[in-house]
C-alpha atoms as an extended CHARMM CRD file, in Angstrom:
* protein
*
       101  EXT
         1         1  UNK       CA            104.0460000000      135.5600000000       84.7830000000  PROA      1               0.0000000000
         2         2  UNK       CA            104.0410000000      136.8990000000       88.3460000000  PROA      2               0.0000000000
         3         3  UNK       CA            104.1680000000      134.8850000000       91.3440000000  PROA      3               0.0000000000
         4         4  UNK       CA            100.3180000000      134.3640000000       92.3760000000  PROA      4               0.0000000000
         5         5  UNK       CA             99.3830000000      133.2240000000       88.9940000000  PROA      5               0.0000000000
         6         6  UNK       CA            102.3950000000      130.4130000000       89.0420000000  PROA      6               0.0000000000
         7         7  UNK       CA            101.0300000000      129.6950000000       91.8610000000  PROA      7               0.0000000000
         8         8  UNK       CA             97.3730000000      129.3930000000       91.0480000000  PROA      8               0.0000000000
         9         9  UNK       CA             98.7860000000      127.2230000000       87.7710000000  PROA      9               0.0000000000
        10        10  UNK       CA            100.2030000000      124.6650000000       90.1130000000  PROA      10              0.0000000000
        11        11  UNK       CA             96.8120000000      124.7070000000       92.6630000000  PROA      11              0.0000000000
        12        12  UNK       CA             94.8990000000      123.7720000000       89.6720000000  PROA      12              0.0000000000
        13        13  UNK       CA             97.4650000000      121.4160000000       88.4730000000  PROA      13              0.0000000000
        14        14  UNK       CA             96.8230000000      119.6240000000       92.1990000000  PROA      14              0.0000000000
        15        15  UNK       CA             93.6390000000      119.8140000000       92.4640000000  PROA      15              0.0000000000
        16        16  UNK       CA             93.2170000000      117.6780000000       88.8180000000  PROA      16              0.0000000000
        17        17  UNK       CA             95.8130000000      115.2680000000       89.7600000000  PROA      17              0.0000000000
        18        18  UNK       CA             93.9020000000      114.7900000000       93.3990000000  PROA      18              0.0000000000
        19        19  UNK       CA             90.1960000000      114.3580000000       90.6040000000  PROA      19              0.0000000000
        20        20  UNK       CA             92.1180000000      112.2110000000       88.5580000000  PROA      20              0.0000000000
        21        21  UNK       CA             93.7680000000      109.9930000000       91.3670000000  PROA      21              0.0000000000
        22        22  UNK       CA             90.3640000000      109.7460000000       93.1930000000  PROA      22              0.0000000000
        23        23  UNK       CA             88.7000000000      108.3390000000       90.3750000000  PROA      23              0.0000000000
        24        24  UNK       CA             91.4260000000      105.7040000000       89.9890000000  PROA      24              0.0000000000
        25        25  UNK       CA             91.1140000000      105.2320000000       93.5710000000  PROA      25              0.0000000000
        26        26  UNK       CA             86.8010000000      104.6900000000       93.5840000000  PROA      26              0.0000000000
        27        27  UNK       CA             86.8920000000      102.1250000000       90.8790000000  PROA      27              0.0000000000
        28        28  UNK       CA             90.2510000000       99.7550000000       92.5570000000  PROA      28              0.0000000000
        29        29  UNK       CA             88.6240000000       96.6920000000       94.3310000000  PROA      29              0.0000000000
        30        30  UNK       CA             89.7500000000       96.0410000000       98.2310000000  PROA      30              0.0000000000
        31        31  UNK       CA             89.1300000000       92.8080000000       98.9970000000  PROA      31              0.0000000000
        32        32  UNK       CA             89.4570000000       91.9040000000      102.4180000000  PROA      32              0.0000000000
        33        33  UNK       CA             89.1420000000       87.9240000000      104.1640000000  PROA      33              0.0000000000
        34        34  UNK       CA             88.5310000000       87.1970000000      107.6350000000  PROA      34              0.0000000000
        35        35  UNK       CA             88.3750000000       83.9820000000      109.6180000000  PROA      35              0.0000000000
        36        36  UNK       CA             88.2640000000       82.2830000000      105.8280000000  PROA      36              0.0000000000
        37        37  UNK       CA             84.5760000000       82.3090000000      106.7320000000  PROA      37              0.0000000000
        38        38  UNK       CA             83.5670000000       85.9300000000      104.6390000000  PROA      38              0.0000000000
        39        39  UNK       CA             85.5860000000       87.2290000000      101.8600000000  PROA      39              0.0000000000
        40        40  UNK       CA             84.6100000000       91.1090000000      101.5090000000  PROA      40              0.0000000000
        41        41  UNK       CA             85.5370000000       93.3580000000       97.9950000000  PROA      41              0.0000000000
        42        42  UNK       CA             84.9260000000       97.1770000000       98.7040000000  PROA      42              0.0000000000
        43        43  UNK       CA             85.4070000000       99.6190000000       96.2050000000  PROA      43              0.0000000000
        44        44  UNK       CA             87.3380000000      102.5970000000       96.3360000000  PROA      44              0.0000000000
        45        45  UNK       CA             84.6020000000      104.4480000000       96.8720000000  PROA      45              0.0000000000
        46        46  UNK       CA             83.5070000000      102.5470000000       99.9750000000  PROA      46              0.0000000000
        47        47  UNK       CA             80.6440000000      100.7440000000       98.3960000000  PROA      47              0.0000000000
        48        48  UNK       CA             80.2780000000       97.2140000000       98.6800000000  PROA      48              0.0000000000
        49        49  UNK       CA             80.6370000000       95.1630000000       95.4210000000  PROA      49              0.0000000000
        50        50  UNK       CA             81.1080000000       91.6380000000       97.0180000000  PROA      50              0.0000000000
        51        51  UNK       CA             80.7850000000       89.6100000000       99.8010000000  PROA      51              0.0000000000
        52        52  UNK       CA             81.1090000000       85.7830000000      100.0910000000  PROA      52              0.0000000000
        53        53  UNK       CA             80.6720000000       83.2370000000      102.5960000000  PROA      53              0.0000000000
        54        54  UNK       CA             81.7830000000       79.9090000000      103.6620000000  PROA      54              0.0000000000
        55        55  UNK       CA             78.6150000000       77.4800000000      103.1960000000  PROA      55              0.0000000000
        56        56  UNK       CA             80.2870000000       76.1490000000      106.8110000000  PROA      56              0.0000000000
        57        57  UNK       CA             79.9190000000       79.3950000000      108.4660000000  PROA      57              0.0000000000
        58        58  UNK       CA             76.2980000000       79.6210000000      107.8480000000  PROA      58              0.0000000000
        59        59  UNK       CA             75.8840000000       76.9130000000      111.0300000000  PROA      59              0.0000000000
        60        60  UNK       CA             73.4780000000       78.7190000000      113.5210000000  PROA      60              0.0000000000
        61        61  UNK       CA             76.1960000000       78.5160000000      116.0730000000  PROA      61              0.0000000000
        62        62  UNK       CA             78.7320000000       80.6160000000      114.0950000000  PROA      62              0.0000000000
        63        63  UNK       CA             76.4930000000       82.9240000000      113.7300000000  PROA      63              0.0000000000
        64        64  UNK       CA             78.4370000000       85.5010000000      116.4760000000  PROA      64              0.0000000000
        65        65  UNK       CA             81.2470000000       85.1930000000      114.9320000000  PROA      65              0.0000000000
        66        66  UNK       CA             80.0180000000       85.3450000000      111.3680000000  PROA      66              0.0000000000
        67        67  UNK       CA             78.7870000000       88.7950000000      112.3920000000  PROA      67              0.0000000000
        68        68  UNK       CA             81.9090000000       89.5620000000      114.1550000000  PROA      68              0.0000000000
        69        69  UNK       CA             83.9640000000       88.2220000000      110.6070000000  PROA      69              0.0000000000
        70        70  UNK       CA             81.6510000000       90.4740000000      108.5760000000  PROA      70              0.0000000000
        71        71  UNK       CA             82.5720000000       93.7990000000      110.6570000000  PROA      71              0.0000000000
        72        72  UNK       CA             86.1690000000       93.4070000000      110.6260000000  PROA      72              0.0000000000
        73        73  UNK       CA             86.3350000000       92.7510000000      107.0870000000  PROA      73              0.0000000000
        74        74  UNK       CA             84.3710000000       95.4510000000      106.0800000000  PROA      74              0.0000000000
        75        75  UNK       CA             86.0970000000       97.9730000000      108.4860000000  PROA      75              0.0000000000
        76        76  UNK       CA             89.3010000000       96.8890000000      107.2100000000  PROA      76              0.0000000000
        77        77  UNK       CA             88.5960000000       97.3160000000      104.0200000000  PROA      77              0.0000000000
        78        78  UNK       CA             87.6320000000      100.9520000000      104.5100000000  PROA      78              0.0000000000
        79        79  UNK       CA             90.6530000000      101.9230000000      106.8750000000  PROA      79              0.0000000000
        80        80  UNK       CA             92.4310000000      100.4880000000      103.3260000000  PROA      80              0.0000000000
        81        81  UNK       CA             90.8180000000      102.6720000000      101.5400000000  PROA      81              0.0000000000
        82        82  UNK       CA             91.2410000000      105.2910000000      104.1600000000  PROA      82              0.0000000000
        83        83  UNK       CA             94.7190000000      105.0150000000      104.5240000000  PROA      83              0.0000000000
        84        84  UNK       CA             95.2560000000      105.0140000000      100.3530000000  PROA      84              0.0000000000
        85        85  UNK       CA             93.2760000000      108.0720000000       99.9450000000  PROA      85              0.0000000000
        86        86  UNK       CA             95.6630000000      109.9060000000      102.7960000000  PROA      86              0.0000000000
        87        87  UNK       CA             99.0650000000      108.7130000000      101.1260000000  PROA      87              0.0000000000
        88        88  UNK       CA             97.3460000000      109.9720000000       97.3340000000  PROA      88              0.0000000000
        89        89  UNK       CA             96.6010000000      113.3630000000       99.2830000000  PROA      89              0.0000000000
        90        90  UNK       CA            100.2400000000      113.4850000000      100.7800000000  PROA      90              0.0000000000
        91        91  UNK       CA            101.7580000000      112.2260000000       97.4960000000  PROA      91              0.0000000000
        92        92  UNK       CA            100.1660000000      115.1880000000       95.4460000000  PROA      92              0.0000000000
        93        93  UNK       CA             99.6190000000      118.1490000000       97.6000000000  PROA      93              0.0000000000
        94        94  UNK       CA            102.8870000000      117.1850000000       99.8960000000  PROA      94              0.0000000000
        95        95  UNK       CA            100.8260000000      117.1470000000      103.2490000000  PROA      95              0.0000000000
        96        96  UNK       CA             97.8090000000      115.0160000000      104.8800000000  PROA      96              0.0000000000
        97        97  UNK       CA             94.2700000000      116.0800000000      103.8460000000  PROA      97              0.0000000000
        98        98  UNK       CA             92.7940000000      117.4870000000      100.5170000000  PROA      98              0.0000000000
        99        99  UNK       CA             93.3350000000      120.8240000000       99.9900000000  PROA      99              0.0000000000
       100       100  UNK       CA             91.1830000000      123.0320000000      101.0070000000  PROA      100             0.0000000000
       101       101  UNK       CA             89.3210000000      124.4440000000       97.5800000000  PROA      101             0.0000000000
């Protein structure tokens, strides 16, 4: 076997570990809490599959910071997510970013 088709054999084996590790990674659940007033879960994929709040928080004057609870849970989830998906890409392909096929 010459050279470019050993290395076409181990692209391909990449590139199924990176399908295989994504799909792992779009159905595990991020759940995130903030303020103990919202409890966020995220999935992998960055869809929503939960969010909860404190019967307390629902007081017209929390509402600002309800808001404010809401946005940083759900940004932190996906910076999670984010960060996961980077450290699969470097674990597989040995650098930062898919590869590029």
């Amino acid at each position: 076997m010459n050279q470019m088709q050993q290395m076409l054999m181990q692209a391909q084996k990449m590139q199924r570990e990176l399908v295989k590790a994504r799909e792992a990674l779009a159905a595990k659940d991020f759940p995130v809490s903030k303020a103990g007033m919202v409890e966020i879960v995220l999935k992998g994929d960055k869809t929503i599959k939960k969010i909860a709040i404190d019967k307390e928080a629902l007081d017209p004057e929390n509402k600002d910071m309800l808001e404010e609870s809401i946005a940083l849970a759900i940004n932190e989830g996906l910076k999670k997510i984010d960060e996961e998906s980077e450290a699969i890409d470097e674990e597989i392909t040995g650098r930062k970013g898919a590869l590029p096929f």
